[in-house]
Structures are given as structure tokens and as C-alpha cells.
Amino acid sequence: MSGRGQVIVTDSLAADPVSCEEFGYGLGRPDGILVLRYRSVTRLAFAENRQDFLHQLYWSPDGLLSARHGRRTSFIGPDEVFWAHRGVTHEVHAADRQTVYRICLREVPAALGGLRAGVAAIDAEAARLVLALADPGYDEGDAPEARSRIMAGIGAPAHPVDDRQAGRPGVAATVAMALVRDPGDATGLAEWAGRLHVSVKTLQRDFTREFGMSYSQWRTRLRLRASLALLETRPVGEVAHLIGYASPSAFIAAFAREYGCTPGRAASIRHTADESSGASRA
């Protein structure tokens, strides 16, 4: 651990085996930061928990997270974080072979003032600095500036809180959690309804109530968001297969409708941006 001080963070992990590394800077001070890096072989889950002294951000650079706060379920992509204000009960889940970073703070990022829990954006520079702080060789003297940049790089909530999920969580949330663990699952709406002993109409209505869209729309959005992480390291054809598309052309068409460019072009733009960012820091 890189920390100069001591902070106790209680985990309620429901995955084994799992590794956890801690990197703390300025612990005990208002401007301190603690970064915990978790890696799992099986599914990683932070069971329902709360932290009374520290605010928390959850982020995964290589997959999707699902998080529940009260009756609301949220799904977080690689360019987003889940925020939990201190004293707020929440739970977070990740898929197999995924890395999750938990950033613990004593102060609230400016963009998140008044937000108890929810999804927020994280910019590329802040994400890079989270990774840097989790390097055992990171210079402690650079940590205050890095922390300030991370705080500034946390943007306004990506999905405004609304009342669509004000009711008791239903069968749609159960299906959604399963699909987050495997976006390529080919199970259809009728089969899900049969497994859960409800009608197709009931399940479809519950998706609209929980997420404001149909099952097929929600699954498509989930798959495409999952592809954004996979495209960093895998070819388009392999990504299409992993997220459940019958052919690369079907995946490319869906991606272009959602993001306005092809998957290959998106990966190229992101790679070029990362190289430019690295050059500017050299």
C-alpha cells in the first residue's frame, strides 16, 4: 500500500478468488484519496454496504458495472462512474475477469454536489490518473494534483434521476442483471418470461417502467456499450460474436445507428486520442 496514514474500508465482497490492492495518498486529510483495485476470476460483487466516513466512486475500464441504490438499478460503462455519497447504502456488480477501481474521497466532486448516488461521467484524463495512482511506483508528490484533476474530471450525472423506477424492482431488473454479466446471452423475451413465470406482456411492461424503453432497445444499448470496452483490444468480428450479434455486418449497422460511425472508426479515433494525450504529457 502506498498510503501515508490509515483508513479502514469494510468490504462485502461476494466473489472468490479476488485480489485487492490499496493505494492511499494523504490519508486522514480532507484532500486525501484512496484507490482500491479489485480483480476477479469469477463474478465480482460488492454486496449491499455503506461507508459512513468516505464518499465512493466505482469504475471499471474493461467492462460494465451494474449498481443498485434503493429501488433504482443503473448500468455503468467504461466512460462512467457510479457515485455513492457517504452514508448511502448501495451495491455494485461486475462480470467475470473484470477489474474494478473504487476511489474513496472525503470531499465531493464539484459536479456531484447534492447527489446521493447515481451515474456520472469520467473524462479520459481522470481515468488515466486513476490508473496511474494504482501504480506502486507512483510519486506521492504528484498525488495532490492528480486527485484535483480526477475531481475536476468527474462530470455531471450522465443519466438524470427520474421517477421511472419509483416502484418496487420487478422482473426486468432480474433479467437486466443477468444480461450485464453476459451481454451476448441470446435468450429471447419469451424465454425470459417463462423462466420467471410471468407473461411476455408483464415483462415488457416492467422493462418500460424500470428503464423507459423496451427489452430489445435496452439489450441493444447494453451490447453496444459493452462493445466500446472490447473494441480497445479485440477485432470487430470477435466483438460482434461476444456481444451476441449473428454477423459483424449486423453489429456494424447497429453501432453506426447509435454512435454515428463504424466500430473500427470509433476504435481508431479513441486510439489516436490516447496517443495524442500521451504525447502532450511527454
Tab-separated table of C-alpha atoms in Angstrom, residues 103-260:
chain	number	residue	atom	x	y	z
A	103	ILE	CA	-11.992	5.615	-5.355
A	104	CYS	CA	-12.601	6.830	-1.807
A	105	LEU	CA	-12.769	10.559	-1.043
A	106	ARG	CA	-13.533	12.852	1.872
A	107	GLU	CA	-14.729	15.674	-0.374
A	108	VAL	CA	-17.460	15.725	-3.016
A	109	PRO	CA	-16.555	16.441	-6.671
A	110	ALA	CA	-17.995	19.808	-7.663
A	111	ALA	CA	-20.290	18.351	-10.326
A	112	LEU	CA	-21.892	15.902	-7.886
A	113	GLY	CA	-22.983	18.266	-5.137
A	114	GLY	CA	-26.356	17.218	-3.760
A	115	LEU	CA	-26.325	13.793	-5.481
A	116	ARG	CA	-26.725	10.896	-3.064
A	117	ALA	CA	-25.980	8.147	-5.571
A	118	GLY	CA	-26.013	7.735	-9.342
A	119	VAL	CA	-24.117	7.549	-12.616
A	120	ALA	CA	-21.665	10.287	-13.607
A	121	ALA	CA	-19.177	10.785	-16.428
A	122	ILE	CA	-15.406	10.419	-16.107
A	123	ASP	CA	-13.174	12.050	-18.716
A	124	ALA	CA	-10.152	10.376	-20.307
A	125	GLU	CA	-7.552	12.275	-18.286
A	126	ALA	CA	-9.230	11.494	-14.954
A	127	ALA	CA	-9.464	7.822	-15.939
A	128	ARG	CA	-5.768	7.793	-16.849
A	129	LEU	CA	-4.863	9.279	-13.476
A	130	VAL	CA	-6.889	6.683	-11.574
A	131	LEU	CA	-4.808	4.029	-13.335
A	132	ALA	CA	-1.628	5.969	-12.541
A	133	LEU	CA	-2.448	6.237	-8.824
A	134	ALA	CA	-2.829	2.448	-8.742
A	135	ASP	CA	0.789	2.012	-9.795
A	136	PRO	CA	3.064	1.018	-6.867
A	137	GLY	CA	5.787	3.280	-8.259
A	138	TYR	CA	3.673	6.436	-8.455
A	139	ASP	CA	5.338	9.510	-6.962
A	140	GLU	CA	3.433	10.563	-3.838
A	141	GLY	CA	4.354	14.170	-4.509
A	142	ASP	CA	2.251	14.142	-7.683
A	143	ALA	CA	-0.822	12.740	-5.933
A	144	PRO	CA	-2.476	16.028	-4.816
A	145	GLU	CA	-2.504	17.383	-8.361
A	146	ALA	CA	-3.737	14.049	-9.713
A	147	ARG	CA	-6.540	13.978	-7.172
A	148	SER	CA	-7.593	17.524	-8.091
A	149	ARG	CA	-7.686	16.580	-11.767
A	150	ILE	CA	-9.734	13.466	-11.045
A	151	MET	CA	-12.204	15.555	-9.020
A	152	ALA	CA	-12.494	18.022	-11.919
A	153	GLY	CA	-12.840	15.196	-14.443
A	154	ILE	CA	-15.960	13.775	-12.834
A	155	GLY	CA	-18.826	15.251	-14.827
A	156	ALA	CA	-22.487	15.906	-14.190
A	157	PRO	CA	-24.702	12.836	-13.802
A	158	ALA	CA	-24.871	11.013	-17.109
A	159	HIS	CA	-28.437	9.834	-16.516
A	160	PRO	CA	-30.639	12.345	-14.670
A	161	VAL	CA	-32.563	10.834	-11.802
A	162	ASP	CA	-36.225	10.366	-12.608
A	163	ASP	CA	-39.217	8.513	-11.243
A	164	ARG	CA	-39.397	5.715	-13.792
A	165	GLN	CA	-38.166	3.246	-11.205
A	166	ALA	CA	-40.086	4.547	-8.227
A	167	GLY	CA	-41.973	1.288	-7.825
A	168	ARG	CA	-40.687	-1.932	-6.345
A	169	PRO	CA	-37.958	-3.504	-8.570
A	170	GLY	CA	-39.522	-6.192	-10.718
A	171	VAL	CA	-38.623	-8.968	-13.111
A	172	ALA	CA	-36.953	-6.612	-15.597
A	173	ALA	CA	-34.161	-5.886	-13.109
A	174	THR	CA	-33.546	-9.632	-12.721
A	175	VAL	CA	-33.172	-10.033	-16.488
A	176	ALA	CA	-31.013	-6.917	-16.739
A	177	MET	CA	-28.567	-8.126	-14.079
A	178	ALA	CA	-28.165	-11.442	-15.926
A	179	LEU	CA	-27.518	-9.686	-19.241
A	180	VAL	CA	-24.925	-7.359	-17.709
A	181	ARG	CA	-22.949	-10.456	-16.706
A	182	ASP	CA	-23.234	-11.759	-20.302
A	183	PRO	CA	-24.337	-9.180	-22.912
A	184	GLY	CA	-24.107	-11.872	-25.591
A	185	ASP	CA	-26.799	-14.031	-23.994
A	186	ALA	CA	-29.185	-14.954	-26.825
A	187	THR	CA	-32.183	-15.670	-24.578
A	188	GLY	CA	-35.309	-14.057	-26.010
A	189	LEU	CA	-38.020	-12.147	-24.213
A	190	ALA	CA	-40.467	-15.079	-24.267
A	191	GLU	CA	-37.919	-17.452	-22.760
A	192	TRP	CA	-37.035	-14.970	-20.011
A	193	ALA	CA	-40.733	-14.580	-19.229
A	194	GLY	CA	-41.110	-18.343	-18.996
A	195	ARG	CA	-38.144	-18.685	-16.643
A	196	LEU	CA	-39.580	-16.011	-14.364
A	197	HIS	CA	-43.154	-17.348	-14.569
A	198	VAL	CA	-44.648	-14.131	-15.892
A	199	SER	CA	-46.292	-13.226	-19.177
A	200	VAL	CA	-44.340	-11.628	-22.014
A	201	LYS	CA	-46.598	-8.589	-21.708
A	202	THR	CA	-45.802	-8.251	-17.998
A	203	LEU	CA	-42.040	-8.478	-18.592
A	204	GLN	CA	-42.162	-5.993	-21.461
A	205	ARG	CA	-44.216	-3.565	-19.375
A	206	ASP	CA	-41.770	-3.920	-16.494
A	207	PHE	CA	-38.839	-3.032	-18.781
A	208	THR	CA	-40.650	0.129	-19.843
A	209	ARG	CA	-41.382	1.036	-16.213
A	210	GLU	CA	-37.851	0.256	-14.952
A	211	PHE	CA	-35.768	1.612	-17.843
A	212	GLY	CA	-38.052	3.743	-20.000
A	213	MET	CA	-37.584	1.524	-23.067
A	214	SER	CA	-38.432	-1.909	-24.429
A	215	TYR	CA	-36.457	-5.079	-23.743
A	216	SER	CA	-34.948	-5.116	-27.240
A	217	GLN	CA	-33.955	-1.447	-27.061
A	218	TRP	CA	-32.354	-1.909	-23.652
A	219	ARG	CA	-30.457	-5.048	-24.712
A	220	THR	CA	-29.154	-3.332	-27.848
A	221	ARG	CA	-27.914	-0.359	-25.838
A	222	LEU	CA	-26.233	-2.666	-23.310
A	223	ARG	CA	-24.479	-4.636	-26.050
A	224	LEU	CA	-23.216	-1.545	-27.800
A	225	ARG	CA	-21.907	-0.038	-24.586
A	226	ALA	CA	-20.119	-3.318	-23.833
A	227	SER	CA	-18.557	-3.185	-27.296
A	228	LEU	CA	-16.900	0.159	-26.533
A	229	ALA	CA	-14.645	-1.547	-23.991
A	230	LEU	CA	-14.000	-4.666	-26.080
A	231	LEU	CA	-13.024	-2.714	-29.198
A	232	GLU	CA	-9.935	-1.449	-27.392
A	233	THR	CA	-8.282	-4.868	-27.630
A	234	ARG	CA	-10.313	-7.110	-29.978
A	235	PRO	CA	-11.200	-7.086	-33.698
A	236	VAL	CA	-14.693	-6.090	-34.807
A	237	GLY	CA	-15.733	-9.606	-35.832
A	238	GLU	CA	-14.819	-11.068	-32.447
A	239	VAL	CA	-16.589	-8.261	-30.599
A	240	ALA	CA	-19.748	-8.838	-32.651
A	241	HIS	CA	-19.746	-12.500	-31.625
A	242	LEU	CA	-19.034	-11.805	-27.950
A	243	ILE	CA	-21.907	-9.354	-27.554
A	244	GLY	CA	-24.449	-11.538	-29.321
A	245	TYR	CA	-24.671	-10.362	-32.935
A	246	ALA	CA	-25.169	-13.009	-35.617
A	247	SER	CA	-22.787	-11.251	-38.004
A	248	PRO	CA	-20.247	-8.413	-37.996
A	249	SER	CA	-22.379	-6.511	-40.506
A	250	ALA	CA	-25.379	-6.518	-38.148
A	251	PHE	CA	-23.172	-5.227	-35.336
A	252	ILE	CA	-21.615	-2.525	-37.533
A	253	ALA	CA	-25.054	-1.318	-38.646
A	254	ALA	CA	-26.389	-1.136	-35.067
A	255	PHE	CA	-23.212	0.622	-33.854
A	256	ALA	CA	-23.402	3.200	-36.651
A	257	ARG	CA	-27.056	3.958	-35.847
A	258	GLU	CA	-26.192	4.555	-32.197
A	259	TYR	CA	-22.859	6.370	-32.452
A	260	GLY	CA	-22.763	7.776	-35.994
